[in-house]
Coordinates of C-alpha atoms in Angstrom, one line a residue:
M363 CA 136.8 92.4 73.1
P364 CA 139.1 93.1 76.3
P365 CA 136.9 92.3 79.5
C366 CA 135.9 95.9 79.9
H367 CA 135.0 98.3 76.7
V368 CA 133.5 101.4 76.1
S369 CA 132.0 101.9 72.2
L370 CA 129.8 104.5 70.8
V371 CA 127.0 103.0 69.0
S372 CA 123.5 103.4 67.6
W373 CA 121.0 102.4 69.5
K374 CA 117.6 101.9 67.6
G375 CA 119.0 104.6 65.2
R376 CA 119.6 106.8 68.0
R377 CA 123.2 108.1 68.8
A378 CA 124.6 106.4 72.1
C379 CA 127.5 105.0 74.0
R380 CA 127.9 101.4 75.5
I381 CA 130.1 100.3 78.4
S382 CA 130.4 96.7 79.2
N383 CA 132.3 93.9 81.0
S384 CA 132.4 90.5 80.6
T385 CA 129.1 90.4 82.8
I386 CA 127.0 93.2 82.1
E387 CA 126.5 96.2 79.8
L388 CA 124.5 99.7 80.0
T389 CA 123.8 101.9 77.0
F390 CA 122.8 105.7 77.2
L391 CA 121.6 108.3 74.5
L392 CA 123.5 111.3 74.0
G393 CA 120.4 113.2 72.9
G394 CA 118.7 113.7 76.0
G395 CA 120.8 111.6 78.2
H396 CA 118.9 108.8 78.9
I397 CA 119.8 105.2 80.1
A398 CA 118.1 103.0 77.6
D399 CA 119.3 99.9 77.9
L400 CA 120.8 97.5 81.2
R401 CA 121.0 94.1 80.2
L402 CA 123.3 91.0 81.1
C403 CA 126.0 90.5 78.2
G404 CA 124.6 88.4 75.7
S405 CA 120.9 88.2 77.0
E406 CA 118.0 89.6 75.1
V407 CA 116.3 91.3 78.2
N408 CA 116.5 94.5 78.5
A409 CA 115.7 95.4 82.4
L410 CA 114.8 99.1 81.4
F411 CA 111.7 100.3 79.8
E412 CA 111.8 100.6 76.0
S413 CA 109.0 103.0 74.6
P414 CA 106.9 100.8 72.1
W415 CA 106.7 104.1 69.8
P416 CA 109.6 104.8 67.6
T417 CA 111.9 107.6 69.1
I418 CA 113.8 110.3 67.4
E419 CA 116.9 112.9 68.7
P420 CA 114.8 115.4 70.4
Q421 CA 116.5 118.3 69.2
S422 CA 114.8 117.6 65.8
F423 CA 111.5 117.7 67.1
S424 CA 109.4 119.8 65.5
P425 CA 105.8 120.9 66.4
E426 CA 104.5 121.0 62.6
A427 CA 106.1 117.6 61.8
H428 CA 105.8 115.8 65.2
N429 CA 102.7 116.8 67.3
S430 CA 100.4 114.5 66.0
I431 CA 103.3 111.8 66.7
Y432 CA 104.3 112.6 70.1
G433 CA 102.1 114.9 71.7
S434 CA 102.0 119.0 71.7
G435 CA 104.2 121.3 73.6
P436 CA 106.3 120.3 76.2
V437 CA 105.3 116.5 76.8
G438 CA 105.7 116.1 72.8
R439 CA 109.4 117.3 73.6
L440 CA 110.0 114.5 76.1
L441 CA 108.3 111.8 74.9
C442 CA 109.8 112.1 71.4
G443 CA 113.1 111.1 72.5
Y444 CA 112.2 109.2 75.9
T445 CA 112.8 105.6 76.8
G446 CA 114.3 104.0 79.9
H447 CA 115.7 106.0 82.4
A448 CA 115.5 110.2 82.1
L449 CA 116.4 113.1 84.3
A450 CA 114.3 115.5 85.2
L451 CA 116.6 118.4 86.2
G452 CA 115.6 122.1 87.4
Y453 CA 111.7 121.5 87.5
F454 CA 109.8 118.1 88.3
G455 CA 106.2 118.3 86.2
L456 CA 105.6 121.0 83.3
P457 CA 107.5 123.9 82.8
S458 CA 105.6 127.5 83.5
D459 CA 103.7 129.1 81.0
D460 CA 106.7 131.6 80.2
D461 CA 108.9 128.6 80.0
A462 CA 106.7 126.3 78.0
E463 CA 106.3 129.2 75.5
R464 CA 110.6 129.2 75.0
G465 CA 110.3 125.7 73.9
L466 CA 111.2 123.5 77.2
P467 CA 110.1 120.2 77.5
L468 CA 107.8 118.4 80.5
H469 CA 110.7 117.6 83.6
G470 CA 113.4 120.1 82.7
E471 CA 116.0 121.0 79.8
A472 CA 118.0 118.1 80.4
V473 CA 115.6 115.5 78.4
A474 CA 115.6 117.3 75.0
A475 CA 119.7 118.6 75.3
D476 CA 122.7 117.4 73.6
W477 CA 124.9 115.6 75.9
N478 CA 128.3 115.4 75.0
I479 CA 131.0 112.8 76.0
A480 CA 133.5 114.7 78.1
Q481 CA 136.1 111.9 79.0
I482 CA 136.6 107.9 78.0
E483 CA 139.0 105.9 80.3
V484 CA 139.5 102.2 79.8
N485 CA 141.6 99.6 80.6
D486 CA 141.5 95.5 81.4
E487 CA 140.1 96.5 85.0
V488 CA 137.8 99.4 85.0
A489 CA 135.8 101.5 82.3
R490 CA 135.1 105.3 82.9
V491 CA 132.8 107.2 81.1
S492 CA 132.1 110.8 82.0
A493 CA 129.1 112.5 80.1
E494 CA 127.7 116.3 80.8
V495 CA 125.1 118.8 79.4
L496 CA 124.3 122.6 79.8
L497 CA 121.1 124.0 81.1
P498 CA 121.0 127.7 79.9
H499 CA 117.6 128.5 80.9
T500 CA 118.0 127.6 84.4
G501 CA 122.0 128.3 84.7
L502 CA 122.7 124.4 85.7
R503 CA 125.5 122.1 84.6
F504 CA 125.3 118.8 84.9
S505 CA 127.6 115.7 84.6
R506 CA 127.2 111.8 85.1
E507 CA 130.3 109.7 85.2
F508 CA 129.4 105.5 84.4
K509 CA 132.0 103.4 86.1
L510 CA 132.3 99.7 85.6
H511 CA 134.6 97.1 87.0
A512 CA 135.6 93.9 85.2
G513 CA 133.3 91.1 86.3
A514 CA 130.8 93.4 88.5
F515 CA 127.0 93.3 88.1
T516 CA 126.9 96.9 89.0
V517 CA 127.4 100.1 87.3
A518 CA 128.3 102.9 89.7
I519 CA 126.9 106.2 88.7
E520 CA 128.2 109.4 90.3
E521 CA 126.3 112.8 89.4
T522 CA 127.0 116.4 90.0
V523 CA 124.7 119.5 89.5
F524 CA 126.5 123.3 89.1
N525 CA 124.7 126.2 89.8
S526 CA 126.8 128.7 87.5
R527 CA 124.5 131.9 88.8
S528 CA 125.4 133.9 91.4
E529 CA 122.0 133.3 93.4
R530 CA 121.1 130.6 95.6
R531 CA 118.1 128.4 93.5
D532 CA 115.3 126.2 94.4
F533 CA 115.0 122.9 92.2
Q534 CA 113.7 119.3 91.5
W535 CA 116.6 116.2 90.8
V536 CA 114.6 113.5 89.7
E537 CA 115.8 110.1 88.4
H538 CA 113.2 109.6 86.0
T539 CA 113.5 105.5 85.7
A540 CA 111.0 102.9 84.4
F541 CA 110.7 99.3 83.9
G542 CA 108.8 97.3 81.6
R543 CA 108.2 94.1 79.8
P544 CA 109.9 91.6 79.4
L545 CA 111.4 92.2 82.9
L546 CA 108.7 93.9 84.4
D547 CA 105.1 92.0 83.5
D548 CA 102.1 90.9 85.6
R549 CA 104.3 88.4 87.4
A550 CA 106.9 90.3 88.4
T551 CA 107.2 91.7 92.2
L552 CA 108.6 95.4 92.7
Y553 CA 110.2 96.2 96.1
L554 CA 111.0 99.4 97.7
S555 CA 112.6 100.7 100.7
A556 CA 109.3 102.8 101.4
T557 CA 107.1 103.4 103.8
R558 CA 104.5 105.6 104.0
G559 CA 102.6 107.1 100.5
V560 CA 99.9 109.4 99.2
T561 CA 97.9 109.0 95.7
W562 CA 97.9 111.5 93.3
P563 CA 95.2 114.2 93.5
L564 CA 94.0 114.8 89.8
G565 CA 92.8 111.2 89.0
Y566 CA 94.1 109.5 85.6
E567 CA 92.4 110.9 82.6
G568 CA 89.0 108.9 83.9
H569 CA 90.8 105.8 83.9
E570 CA 92.5 105.7 87.5
L571 CA 93.3 102.5 89.3
L572 CA 93.5 104.3 93.1
A573 CA 91.3 106.9 94.7
N574 CA 92.7 110.3 94.9
N575 CA 94.7 112.2 97.5
C576 CA 94.8 109.4 100.1
E577 CA 97.5 108.3 102.7
F578 CA 98.7 104.6 102.8
R579 CA 101.3 102.4 103.7
W580 CA 103.3 101.0 101.2
P581 CA 102.5 98.5 99.3
H582 CA 98.7 98.5 100.1
A583 CA 96.6 101.2 98.3
P584 CA 93.3 102.3 98.0
A585 CA 91.5 101.5 94.8
A586 CA 88.8 104.0 93.1
D587 CA 86.7 101.3 93.7
G588 CA 86.5 100.8 97.2
S589 CA 89.0 97.9 97.1
T590 CA 92.3 97.7 98.3
I591 CA 95.6 97.4 95.8
D592 CA 99.1 95.9 96.0
L593 CA 101.3 98.1 94.3
S594 CA 104.0 95.7 94.5
H595 CA 102.1 93.5 91.9
P596 CA 102.2 95.7 88.5
F597 CA 99.3 95.8 85.8
A598 CA 96.7 94.7 88.2
R599 CA 93.7 96.1 85.6
S600 CA 94.1 96.9 82.2
G601 CA 92.9 100.3 80.9
T602 CA 93.7 101.7 84.1
G603 CA 96.7 104.2 85.3
F604 CA 98.2 105.8 88.6
V605 CA 100.5 108.3 90.2
A606 CA 101.5 107.9 93.8
A607 CA 104.1 109.4 95.7
L608 CA 106.3 107.1 98.1
L609 CA 108.3 108.2 101.3
L610 CA 111.4 106.3 101.7
D611 CA 112.4 104.7 105.0
A612 CA 114.4 107.6 107.1
H613 CA 115.7 105.2 109.3
R614 CA 117.9 104.1 106.4
S615 CA 120.9 105.9 104.8
D616 CA 120.4 104.0 101.5
A617 CA 117.3 103.0 99.6
F618 CA 116.7 100.8 96.9
I619 CA 114.6 99.4 94.4
A620 CA 114.3 96.0 93.2
V621 CA 112.3 94.2 90.5
H622 CA 112.3 90.5 90.6
N623 CA 111.1 88.2 87.5
R624 CA 111.0 84.6 88.7
R625 CA 110.2 83.3 85.3
L626 CA 113.1 84.8 84.0
N627 CA 115.6 84.3 86.9
L628 CA 116.7 87.9 86.7
I629 CA 116.7 90.8 89.2
A630 CA 117.5 94.1 88.4
G631 CA 117.3 97.6 90.2
Y632 CA 119.0 100.6 92.1
V633 CA 120.7 101.5 95.3
F634 CA 121.1 105.3 95.9
D635 CA 121.4 107.5 98.8
R636 CA 118.2 108.1 100.6
R637 CA 119.4 111.3 102.3
H638 CA 119.7 112.9 99.0
F639 CA 116.6 111.2 97.3
P640 CA 114.0 110.5 100.2
W641 CA 111.1 110.0 97.4
V642 CA 109.8 107.6 94.9
A643 CA 107.1 109.1 92.5
L644 CA 105.3 105.6 91.3
W645 CA 103.4 105.8 88.2
E646 CA 102.0 103.0 85.9
E647 CA 100.6 103.1 82.2
N648 CA 98.6 99.9 81.7
C649 CA 97.0 100.2 78.2
A650 CA 95.0 103.4 79.5
R651 CA 96.0 106.0 76.9
N652 CA 94.6 105.2 73.7
Y653 CA 96.2 108.6 72.1
S654 CA 99.5 108.9 70.4
P655 CA 102.2 107.9 71.2
W656 CA 100.7 105.7 74.0
N657 CA 98.2 104.2 71.1
G658 CA 96.6 102.2 73.9
I659 CA 99.6 99.3 74.0
T660 CA 102.0 100.7 76.4
R661 CA 102.9 98.9 79.6
V662 CA 105.4 101.1 82.0
R663 CA 105.8 101.5 85.6
G664 CA 107.7 104.6 86.5
V665 CA 109.7 104.3 89.4
E666 CA 111.4 107.7 89.9
F667 CA 113.4 108.5 92.9
G668 CA 114.4 111.8 93.8
T669 CA 114.0 115.0 96.0
S670 CA 110.3 115.5 94.8
P671 CA 107.0 113.1 95.4
M672 CA 105.0 114.4 92.5
P673 CA 105.5 115.9 89.1
L674 CA 103.3 118.8 90.1
G675 CA 106.3 121.3 88.8
L676 CA 108.3 123.9 90.9
D677 CA 105.9 126.6 91.8
H678 CA 103.8 124.1 93.4
A679 CA 106.4 122.1 95.4
R680 CA 107.4 125.7 96.5
Q681 CA 103.9 126.2 97.7
M682 CA 103.6 123.0 99.3
Q683 CA 107.0 123.0 101.0
T684 CA 106.9 119.4 102.7
L685 CA 104.4 116.5 102.0
L686 CA 104.3 113.9 105.0
D687 CA 106.8 116.1 106.9
A688 CA 109.0 115.7 104.2
P689 CA 110.6 118.3 101.9
V690 CA 109.5 118.0 98.4
F691 CA 112.4 120.1 96.3
T692 CA 116.1 121.1 97.2
A693 CA 118.3 124.2 96.5
I694 CA 121.6 124.6 95.6
E695 CA 124.0 127.4 96.5
A696 CA 125.3 130.5 94.4
N697 CA 128.2 129.1 91.9
G698 CA 127.8 125.6 94.0
G699 CA 127.5 122.2 93.3
L700 CA 125.6 118.9 94.7
T701 CA 127.1 115.7 94.5
T702 CA 125.0 112.3 94.6
R703 CA 126.1 108.4 94.0
Y704 CA 123.8 105.5 93.3
Q705 CA 124.4 101.7 91.7
I706 CA 122.4 100.1 88.9
F707 CA 122.3 96.3 88.6
I708 CA 121.0 93.3 86.9
A709 CA 121.7 89.9 88.0
P710 CA 120.3 86.3 87.5
A711 CA 118.1 84.9 90.8
A712 CA 117.8 81.6 91.2
S713 CA 114.6 80.0 91.1
E714 CA 114.3 79.2 94.7
F715 CA 115.1 83.1 95.5
A716 CA 111.2 83.9 96.3
T717 CA 111.2 87.3 97.5
V718 CA 113.2 90.2 98.5
S719 CA 113.9 91.9 101.7
N720 CA 116.7 94.1 101.4
V721 CA 119.4 95.4 98.9
S722 CA 122.6 96.7 100.6
A723 CA 125.6 98.3 99.3
E724 CA 129.1 96.9 101.0
R725 CA 132.5 97.5 99.6
N726 CA 133.2 95.7 96.0
K727 CA 129.7 93.6 96.7
L728 CA 125.8 94.1 96.4
I729 CA 124.1 92.3 98.7
I730 CA 120.2 91.1 97.8
H731 CA 118.4 89.4 101.3
G732 CA 115.4 87.6 100.6
S733 CA 113.5 84.5 101.5
S734 CA 116.7 82.2 100.7
S735 CA 120.4 82.6 101.0
P736 CA 120.9 85.9 100.0
I737 CA 122.6 86.6 96.5
V738 CA 126.0 88.3 97.2
L739 CA 127.5 90.1 93.9
S740 CA 130.6 91.8 92.8
A741 CA 129.9 95.2 92.6
T742 CA 131.8 98.5 91.3
E743 CA 133.0 100.7 94.2

C-alpha cells in the first residue's frame, strides 16, 4: 500500500470511506456523515466513541420497525446511525414540531442524510477526500474536505456551509464529537481550553450528576448532592449523567480538546478556531439510561464544539441570544458561505508525560505541552 491511501470500505456493515497514511487512519460514514473511527495504523484502539448498539444506514430508518430499538421520532432517527463524531447543522437539539412531523431528526438533517464523495486525490505525499451533503429543509449545502500528509499524526478538515436561499438565516453548527472506551475510561483525563461553564437546567431524567443551572469554573462543577465534581475525570459515578455548557478561553484564537490515557500511552483530540466555535457542549452518559438503545451499559462523554452551548434548539437560542455574554447561535448571509478548519489528532504519549497544559498548531507541527518535554507531532497543513 502506498504511504497515502483512500479506499471505500465497510465499517461494521456501514458504507464508509477511509483515508490513511503510514501513521494514522480515519474512517467516515456515508450515511449520516459521521467520523466513525480514528486510530494509529495497526492499532486496535479507536479514539472515538463506538455506539454499543448495532447501527443502520439512517435512510433505512422506519418508525414501525425501529422505534423500539433506537427510540421514537427525531431521537431514533439520529441514534439509529450515530457513532463517533456527528454534525449538528441547522439546529442543535430537537427540531420544531412542524419539522418533527416532516421526519427531521435530532440535531439537524445532516445526521440522517446520504453524503456523497465529491472528489478523491491521492499521491505518495498527500491524500484528499471531499464529501458533501444537501439539506433541502434548511436550504443549506455542506462540504467537508479531509486532508492527510504522509507520516502526519493529524488530519486537517475544512468545512463550508452554503446558504442557497435568498434571505439571511440564523442557524447552529456544532461538531457533535464523543469519546468512549477504551481511550476514555475512568483513568483517562479530558483537557480543554475552557474557562467558565453552566450546568444544564433540566436535570438528567432523575439521574443527574450535577446541580441544575449553576455557573462554575472549569473543571470543578457543583454536584447534585452538594459536593464538587472534577469534570476532567470521566465516569465518576455510575448510574448518572449530565449536560453542561463550557465557554472556551476568549484570549485564544484557537481552542483544543485532548483526551489523555496514560495506561494506553495515547493522546487524541482536536484543535479548532475558537472565534468560529466558542462553545463546548459537554455531556456524559454513565449507565444511567436503561431503555433502548442505551440499555444501561453505555459509557460515553460528548465534547461537542460549536456555535451553541446547549442542545435546546434554534428557537430557544434565538430567545436566549447570549449566555455568559457570548452569542449562542450564528447566521449566514443570503447565497453566502462560511468556512472553518480544524485538526483531529491521535498520537503516542510516553508514560512520563503526565498532564496537558496546551495544544497548539504551528506550520507542519502540532505541539502538546505538559508536565514534561512537549510532544511535537508532524501535522497536516
